XYZ file of C-alpha atoms in Angstrom:
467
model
C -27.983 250.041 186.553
C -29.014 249.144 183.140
C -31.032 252.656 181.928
C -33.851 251.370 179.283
C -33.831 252.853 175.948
C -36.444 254.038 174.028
C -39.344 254.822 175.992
C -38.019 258.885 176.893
C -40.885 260.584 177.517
C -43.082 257.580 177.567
C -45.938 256.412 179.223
C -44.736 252.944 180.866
C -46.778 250.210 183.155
C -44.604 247.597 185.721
C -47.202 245.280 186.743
C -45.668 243.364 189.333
C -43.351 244.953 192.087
C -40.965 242.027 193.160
C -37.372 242.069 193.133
C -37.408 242.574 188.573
C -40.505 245.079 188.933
C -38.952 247.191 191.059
C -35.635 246.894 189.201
C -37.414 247.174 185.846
C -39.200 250.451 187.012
C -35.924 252.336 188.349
C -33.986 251.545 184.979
C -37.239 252.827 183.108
C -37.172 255.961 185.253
C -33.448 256.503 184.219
C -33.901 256.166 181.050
C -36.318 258.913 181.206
C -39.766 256.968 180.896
C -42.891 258.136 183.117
C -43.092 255.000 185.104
C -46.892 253.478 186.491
C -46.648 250.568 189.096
C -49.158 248.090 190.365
C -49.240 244.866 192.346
C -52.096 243.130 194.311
C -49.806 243.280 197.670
C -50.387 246.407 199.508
C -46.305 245.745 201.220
C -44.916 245.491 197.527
C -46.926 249.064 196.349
C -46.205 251.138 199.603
C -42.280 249.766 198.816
C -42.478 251.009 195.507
C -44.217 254.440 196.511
C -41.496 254.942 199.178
C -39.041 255.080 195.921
C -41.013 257.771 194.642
C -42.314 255.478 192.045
C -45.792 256.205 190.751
C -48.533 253.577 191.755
C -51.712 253.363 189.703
C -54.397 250.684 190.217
C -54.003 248.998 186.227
C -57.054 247.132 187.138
C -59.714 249.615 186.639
C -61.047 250.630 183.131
C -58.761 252.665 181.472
C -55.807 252.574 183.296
C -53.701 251.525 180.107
C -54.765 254.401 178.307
C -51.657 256.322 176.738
C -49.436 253.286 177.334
C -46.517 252.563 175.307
C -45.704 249.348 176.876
C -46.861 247.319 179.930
C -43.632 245.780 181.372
C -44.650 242.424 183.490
C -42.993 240.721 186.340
C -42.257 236.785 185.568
C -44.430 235.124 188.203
C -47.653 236.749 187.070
C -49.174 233.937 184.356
C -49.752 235.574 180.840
C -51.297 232.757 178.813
C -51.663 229.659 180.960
C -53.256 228.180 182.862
C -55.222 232.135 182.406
C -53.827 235.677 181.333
C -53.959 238.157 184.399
C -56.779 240.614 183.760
C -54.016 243.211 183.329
C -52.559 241.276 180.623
C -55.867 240.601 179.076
C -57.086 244.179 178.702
C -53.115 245.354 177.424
C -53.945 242.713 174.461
C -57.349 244.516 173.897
C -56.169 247.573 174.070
C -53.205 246.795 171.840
C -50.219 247.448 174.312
C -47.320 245.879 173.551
C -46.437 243.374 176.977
C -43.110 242.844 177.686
C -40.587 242.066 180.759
C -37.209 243.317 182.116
C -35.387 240.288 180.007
C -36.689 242.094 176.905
C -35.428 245.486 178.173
C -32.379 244.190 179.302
C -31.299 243.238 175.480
C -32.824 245.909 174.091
C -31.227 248.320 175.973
C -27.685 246.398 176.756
C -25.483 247.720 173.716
C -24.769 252.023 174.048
C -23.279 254.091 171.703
C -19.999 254.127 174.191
C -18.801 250.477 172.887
C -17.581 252.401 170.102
C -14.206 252.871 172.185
C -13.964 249.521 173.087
C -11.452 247.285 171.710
C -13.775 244.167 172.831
C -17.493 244.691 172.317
C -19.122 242.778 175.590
C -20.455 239.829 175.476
C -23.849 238.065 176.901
C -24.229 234.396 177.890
C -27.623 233.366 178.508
C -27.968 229.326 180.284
C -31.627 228.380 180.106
C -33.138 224.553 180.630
C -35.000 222.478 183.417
C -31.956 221.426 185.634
C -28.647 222.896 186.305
C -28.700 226.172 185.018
C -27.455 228.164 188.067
C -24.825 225.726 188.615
C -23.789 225.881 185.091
C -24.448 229.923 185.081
C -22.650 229.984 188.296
C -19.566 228.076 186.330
C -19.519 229.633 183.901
C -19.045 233.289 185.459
C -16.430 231.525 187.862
C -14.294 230.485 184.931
C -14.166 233.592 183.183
C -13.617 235.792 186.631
C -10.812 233.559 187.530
C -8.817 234.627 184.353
C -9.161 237.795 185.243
C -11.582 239.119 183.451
C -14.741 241.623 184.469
C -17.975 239.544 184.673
C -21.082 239.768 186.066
C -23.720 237.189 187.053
C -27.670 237.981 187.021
C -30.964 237.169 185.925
C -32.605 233.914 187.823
C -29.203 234.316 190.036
C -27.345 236.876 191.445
C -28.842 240.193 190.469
C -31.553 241.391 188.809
C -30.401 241.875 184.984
C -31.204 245.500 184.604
C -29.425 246.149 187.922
C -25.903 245.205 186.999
C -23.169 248.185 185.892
C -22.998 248.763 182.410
C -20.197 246.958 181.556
C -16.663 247.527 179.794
C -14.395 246.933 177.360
C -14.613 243.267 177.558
C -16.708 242.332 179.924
C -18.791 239.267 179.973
C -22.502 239.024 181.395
C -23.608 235.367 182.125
C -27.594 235.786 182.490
C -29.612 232.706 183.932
C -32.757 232.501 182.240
C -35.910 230.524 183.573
C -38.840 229.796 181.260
C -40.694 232.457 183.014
C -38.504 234.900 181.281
C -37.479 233.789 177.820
C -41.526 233.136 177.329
C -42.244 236.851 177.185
C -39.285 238.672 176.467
C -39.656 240.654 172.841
C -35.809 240.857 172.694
C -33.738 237.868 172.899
C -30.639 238.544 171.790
C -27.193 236.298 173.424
C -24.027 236.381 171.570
C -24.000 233.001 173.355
C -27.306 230.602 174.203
C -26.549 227.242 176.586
C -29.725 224.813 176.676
C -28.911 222.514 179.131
C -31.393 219.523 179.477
C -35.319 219.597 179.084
C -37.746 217.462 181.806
C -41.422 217.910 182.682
C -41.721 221.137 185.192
C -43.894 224.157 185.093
C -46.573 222.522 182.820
C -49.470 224.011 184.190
C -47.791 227.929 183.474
C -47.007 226.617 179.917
C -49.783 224.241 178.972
C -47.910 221.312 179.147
C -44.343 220.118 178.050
C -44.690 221.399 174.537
C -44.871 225.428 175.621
C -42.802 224.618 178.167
C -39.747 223.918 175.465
C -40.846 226.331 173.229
C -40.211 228.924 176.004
C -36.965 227.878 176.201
C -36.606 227.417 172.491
C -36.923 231.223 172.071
C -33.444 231.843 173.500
C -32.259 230.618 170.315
C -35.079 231.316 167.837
C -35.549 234.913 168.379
C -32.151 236.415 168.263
C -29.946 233.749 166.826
C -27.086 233.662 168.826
C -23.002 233.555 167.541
C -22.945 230.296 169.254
C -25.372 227.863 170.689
C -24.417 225.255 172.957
C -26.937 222.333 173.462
C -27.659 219.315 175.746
C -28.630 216.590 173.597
C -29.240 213.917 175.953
C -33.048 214.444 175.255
C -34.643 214.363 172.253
C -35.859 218.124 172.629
C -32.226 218.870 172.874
C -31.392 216.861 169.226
C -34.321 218.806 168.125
C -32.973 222.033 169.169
C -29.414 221.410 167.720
C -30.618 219.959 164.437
C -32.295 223.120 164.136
C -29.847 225.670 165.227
C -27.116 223.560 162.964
C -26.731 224.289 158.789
C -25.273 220.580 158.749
C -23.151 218.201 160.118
C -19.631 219.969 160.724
C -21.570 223.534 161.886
C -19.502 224.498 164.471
C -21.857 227.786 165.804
C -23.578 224.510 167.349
C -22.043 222.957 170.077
C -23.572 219.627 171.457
C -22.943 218.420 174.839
C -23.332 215.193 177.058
C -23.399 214.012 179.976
C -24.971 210.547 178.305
C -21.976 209.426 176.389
C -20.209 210.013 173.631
C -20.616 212.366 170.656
C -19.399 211.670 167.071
C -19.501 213.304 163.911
C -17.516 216.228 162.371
C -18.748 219.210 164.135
C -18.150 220.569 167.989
C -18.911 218.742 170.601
C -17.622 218.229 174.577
C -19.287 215.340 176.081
C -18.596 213.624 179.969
C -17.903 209.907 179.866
C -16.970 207.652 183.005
C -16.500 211.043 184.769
C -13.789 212.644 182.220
C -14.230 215.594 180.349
C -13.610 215.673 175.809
C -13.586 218.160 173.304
C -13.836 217.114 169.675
C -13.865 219.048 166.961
C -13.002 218.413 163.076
C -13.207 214.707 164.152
C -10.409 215.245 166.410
C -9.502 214.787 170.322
C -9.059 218.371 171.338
C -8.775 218.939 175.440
C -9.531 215.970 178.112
C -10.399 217.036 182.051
C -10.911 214.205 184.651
C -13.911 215.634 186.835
C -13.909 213.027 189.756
C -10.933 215.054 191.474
C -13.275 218.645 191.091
C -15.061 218.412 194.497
C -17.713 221.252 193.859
C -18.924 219.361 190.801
C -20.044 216.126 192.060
C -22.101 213.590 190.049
C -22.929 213.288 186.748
C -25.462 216.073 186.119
C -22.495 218.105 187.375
C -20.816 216.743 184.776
C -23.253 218.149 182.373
C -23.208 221.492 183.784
C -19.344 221.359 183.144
C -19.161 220.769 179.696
C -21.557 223.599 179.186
C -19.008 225.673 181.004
C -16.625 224.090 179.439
C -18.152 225.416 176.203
C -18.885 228.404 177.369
C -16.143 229.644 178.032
C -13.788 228.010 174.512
C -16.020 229.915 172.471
C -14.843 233.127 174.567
C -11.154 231.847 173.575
C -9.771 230.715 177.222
C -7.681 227.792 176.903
C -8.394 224.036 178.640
C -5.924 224.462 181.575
C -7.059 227.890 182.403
C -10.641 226.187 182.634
C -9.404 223.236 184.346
C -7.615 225.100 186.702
C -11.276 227.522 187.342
C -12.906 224.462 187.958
C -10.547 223.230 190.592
C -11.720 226.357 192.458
C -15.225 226.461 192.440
C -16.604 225.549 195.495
C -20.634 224.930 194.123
C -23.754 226.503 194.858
C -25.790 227.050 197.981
C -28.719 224.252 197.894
C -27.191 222.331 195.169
C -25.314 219.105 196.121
C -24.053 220.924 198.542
C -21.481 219.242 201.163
C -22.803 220.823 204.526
C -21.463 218.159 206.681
C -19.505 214.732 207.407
C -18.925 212.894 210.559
C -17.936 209.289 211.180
C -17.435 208.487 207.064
C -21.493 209.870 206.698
C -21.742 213.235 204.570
C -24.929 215.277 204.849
C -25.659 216.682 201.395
C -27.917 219.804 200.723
C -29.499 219.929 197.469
C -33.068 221.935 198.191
C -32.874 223.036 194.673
C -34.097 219.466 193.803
C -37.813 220.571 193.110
C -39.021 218.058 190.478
C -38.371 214.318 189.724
C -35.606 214.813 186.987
C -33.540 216.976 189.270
C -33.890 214.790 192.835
C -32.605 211.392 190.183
C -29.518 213.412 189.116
C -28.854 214.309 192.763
C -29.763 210.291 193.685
C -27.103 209.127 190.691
C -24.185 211.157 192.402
C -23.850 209.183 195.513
C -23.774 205.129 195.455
C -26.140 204.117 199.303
C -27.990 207.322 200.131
C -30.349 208.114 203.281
C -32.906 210.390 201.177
C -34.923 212.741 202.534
C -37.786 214.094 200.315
C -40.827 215.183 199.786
C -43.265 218.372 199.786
C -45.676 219.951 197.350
C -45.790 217.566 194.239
C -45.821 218.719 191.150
C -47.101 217.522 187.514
C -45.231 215.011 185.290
C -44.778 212.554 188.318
C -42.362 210.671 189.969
C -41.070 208.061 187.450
C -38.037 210.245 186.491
C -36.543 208.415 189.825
C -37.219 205.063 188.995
C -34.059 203.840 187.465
C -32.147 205.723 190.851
C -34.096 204.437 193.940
C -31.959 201.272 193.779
C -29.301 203.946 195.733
C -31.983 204.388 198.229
C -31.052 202.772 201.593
C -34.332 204.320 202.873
C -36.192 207.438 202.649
C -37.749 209.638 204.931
C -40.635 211.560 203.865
C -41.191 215.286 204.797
C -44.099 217.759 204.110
C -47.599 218.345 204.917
C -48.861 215.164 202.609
C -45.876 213.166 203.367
C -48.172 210.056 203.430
C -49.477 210.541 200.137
C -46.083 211.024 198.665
C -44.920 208.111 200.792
C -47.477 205.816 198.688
C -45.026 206.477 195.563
C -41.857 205.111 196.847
C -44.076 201.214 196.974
C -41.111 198.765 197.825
C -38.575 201.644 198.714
C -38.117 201.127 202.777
C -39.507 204.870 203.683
C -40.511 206.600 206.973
C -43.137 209.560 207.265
C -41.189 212.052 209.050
C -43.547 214.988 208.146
C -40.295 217.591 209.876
C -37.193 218.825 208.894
C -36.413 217.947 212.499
C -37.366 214.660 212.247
C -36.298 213.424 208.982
C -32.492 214.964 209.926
C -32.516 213.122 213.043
C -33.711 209.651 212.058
C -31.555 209.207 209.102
C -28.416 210.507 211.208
C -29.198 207.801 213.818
C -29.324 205.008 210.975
C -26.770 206.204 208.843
C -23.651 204.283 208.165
C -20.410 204.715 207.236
C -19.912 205.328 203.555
C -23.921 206.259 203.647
C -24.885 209.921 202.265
C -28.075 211.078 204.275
C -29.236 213.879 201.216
C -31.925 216.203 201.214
C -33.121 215.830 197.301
C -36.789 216.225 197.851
C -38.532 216.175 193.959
C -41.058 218.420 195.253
C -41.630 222.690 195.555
C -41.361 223.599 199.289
C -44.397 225.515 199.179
C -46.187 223.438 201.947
C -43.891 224.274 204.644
C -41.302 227.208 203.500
C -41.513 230.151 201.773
C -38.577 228.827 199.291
C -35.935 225.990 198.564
C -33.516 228.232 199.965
C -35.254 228.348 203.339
C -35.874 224.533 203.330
C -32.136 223.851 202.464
C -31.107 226.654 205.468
C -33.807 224.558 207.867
C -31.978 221.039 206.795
C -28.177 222.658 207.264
C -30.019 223.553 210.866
C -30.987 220.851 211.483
C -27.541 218.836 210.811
C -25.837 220.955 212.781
C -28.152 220.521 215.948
C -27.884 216.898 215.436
C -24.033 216.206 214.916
C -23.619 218.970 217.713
C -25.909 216.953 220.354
């Protein structure tokens, strides 16, 4: 556990008791802080009160008297599409809001690093797609060297319940929106941006407060080194920005698109090999179409961010080459759950919006594609240029007719089930075929998660090719 500083004494409100609340209150507690707790769900308080953690109903009038903060939990909406009540009356009442991503940097760094030969070191990967993958990376590389790392945030553990780290270690943070919006400390030795597309809009009033949340990663704190997808034009934004001119080498551009040119750093993907530049030069080369956990070209992407990641902690291009080699991918996430008679069955659940499900759809050449769910803003034309892949789809969810209307001249079949969808593109699959869950939509309709959708599709694979 990560104890908070500066609140001793205090006076200190966790609205929100999920897996960060609770987290956020216990590290507040060590620190020394007089922790309050609320949250709408009954389950969530009596959890909290079972911890001997203080819960005090922050709704009524009053109840943020005294306060010297009001620590929130990322799912409850601060600005758009309205500010929780809570949130509303801490503004009136002049309470500084905050979140456990804030407390987390403010509270990282103790007096103890003075006996460390090597100060630790944060990496923080924010963006729309491929940040756990490329988070994920990332702390692979680094633990396969052999050195101490840990993996939190969005992934892995909550960030204020990791160990305090030592002499050397390395903490590789996944970031979502949700958290770099409100955090008052943002503070990375090392910030990754890896791609910007429309999701979340209606939590940040649309695409523009949707990038500048994940802007602040690298406004607030300024970061030793920034490392930036520029295959959109928020991400040329972003590095012209970051950059003091053209041969800045604290700026790091990346590419899955093509290649880069110009004086300064850059690592770029190009008909599935890997280059460094820097200085104008040719500095390391990878071929990425042996590395079977890092299929595809938004893979490719995620592994020059790595790849980035972890030069500018010194490791060396065959060390990294080597880590890659070994990393087997993420649950949910192109993964490979299956293959029988020259047809693989691909899991990537973690396709929730448009721009995600094309990059899964660009990895595999004839696909059986199952999709579909709870739709969400910005559309479906982020597909477009991909559906010529598309043997035929089969359409899950609740309103899979309504999403079926956007395919048009795509051959598509309203499955509605899990069970359905599995078994009909099984049946017509052929060899060299790829029948892959990518479904550009939230699960919301029918699971509780992407995780649980993905764990009902690796079901229902296994029935099948077991029947």
């Amino acid at each position: 556990m990560i104890p908070v500083h500066g609140y001793d004494g205090a006076r200190v409100a966790v609205l929100g008791l999920g897996r960060s609340g609770l987290s956020a209150a216990r590290a507040l507690r060590a620190g020394g802080a007089e922790v309050l707790a609320w949250d709408d769900n009954a389950a969530a308080r009596e959890r909290a009160a079972a911890e001997g953690i203080a819960v005090s109903d922050l709704t009524r009038p009053g109840a943020l008297d005294g306060l010297a903060t009001l620590i929130v939990s990322p799912g409850i909406p601060h600005l758009y599409p309205a500010p929780n009540p809570v949130i509303a009356a801490a503004w009136a009442a002049g309470v500084p809001v905050d979140n456990d991503i804030g407390l987390f940097f403010r509270s990282f760094a103790t007096a103890g690093w003075d006996d460390f030969d090597t100060a630790p070191r944060v990496i923080a990967v924010t963006g729309s797609n491929g940040k756990s993958t490329t988070a994920a990376l990332i702390a692979h590389v680094i633990g396969a060297t052999g050195r101490a790392v840990q993996l939190a945030g969005n992934i892995g553990r909550g960030v204020l319940d990791i160990d305090p780290p030592g002499d050397g270690g390395v903490v590789v943070l996944e970031l979502s929106s949700y958290q770099t919006d409100l955090a008052r400390a943002l503070t990375p030795d090392i910030a990754v941006f890896t791609n910007l597309s429309p999701d979340h809009l209606d939590r940040h009033g649309g695409q523009g407060g949707y990038f500048a949340a994940k802007r602040r990663l690298f406004s607030e704190g300024g970061p030793d080194r920034a490392i930036i997808g520029v295959d959109e034009d928020e991400g040329r934004f972003l590095a012209n920005q970051m950059a003091m001119g053209p041969g800045d080498d604290r700026v790091i551009r990346i590419s899955a698109g093509g290649k880069l040119s110009g004086p300064g750093w850059s690592v770029f993907a190009r008909k599935g090999f890997l280059s460094e530049w820097r200085k104008g030069r040719q500095m390391a080369s990878i071929d990425l179409r042996t590395i079977a956990g890092l299929p595809g070209a938004h893979n490719h992407q995620n592994a020059c961010a790595a790849f980035a990641a972890a030069r500018c902690l010194g490791l060396g291009p065959k060390q990294i080459e080597a880590a890659f080699h070994s990393f087997a991918g993420l649950p949910h996430r192109s993964q490979v759950v299956a293959e029988r008679d020259g047809v693989r069955f691909v899991n990537d659940s973690k396709a929730t919006n448009a721009a995600s499900a094309a990059m899964a759809l660009a990895a595999f050449p004839r696909i059986r594609w199952i999709c579909g769910g709870l739709e969400k803003e910005g559309g479906l034309g982020a597909l477009t240029p991909h559906l010529g892949h598309v043997a035929k789809a089969y359409v899950i969810g609740r309103e899979a007719a309504g999403f079926a209307l956007h395919l048009k001249d795509i051959p598509h079949e309203v499955c509605t089930t899990m069970a359905a969808a599995v078994a009909r593109a099984a049946q017509e699959a052929e060899t060299g075929e790829t029948v892959l869950l990518a479904p550009a939509a939230a699960s919301f309709d029918q699971y509780d998660s992407f995780e649980a959708r993905g764990a009902d599709f690796i079901a229902e694979v296994e029935k099948t090719l077991g029947a």
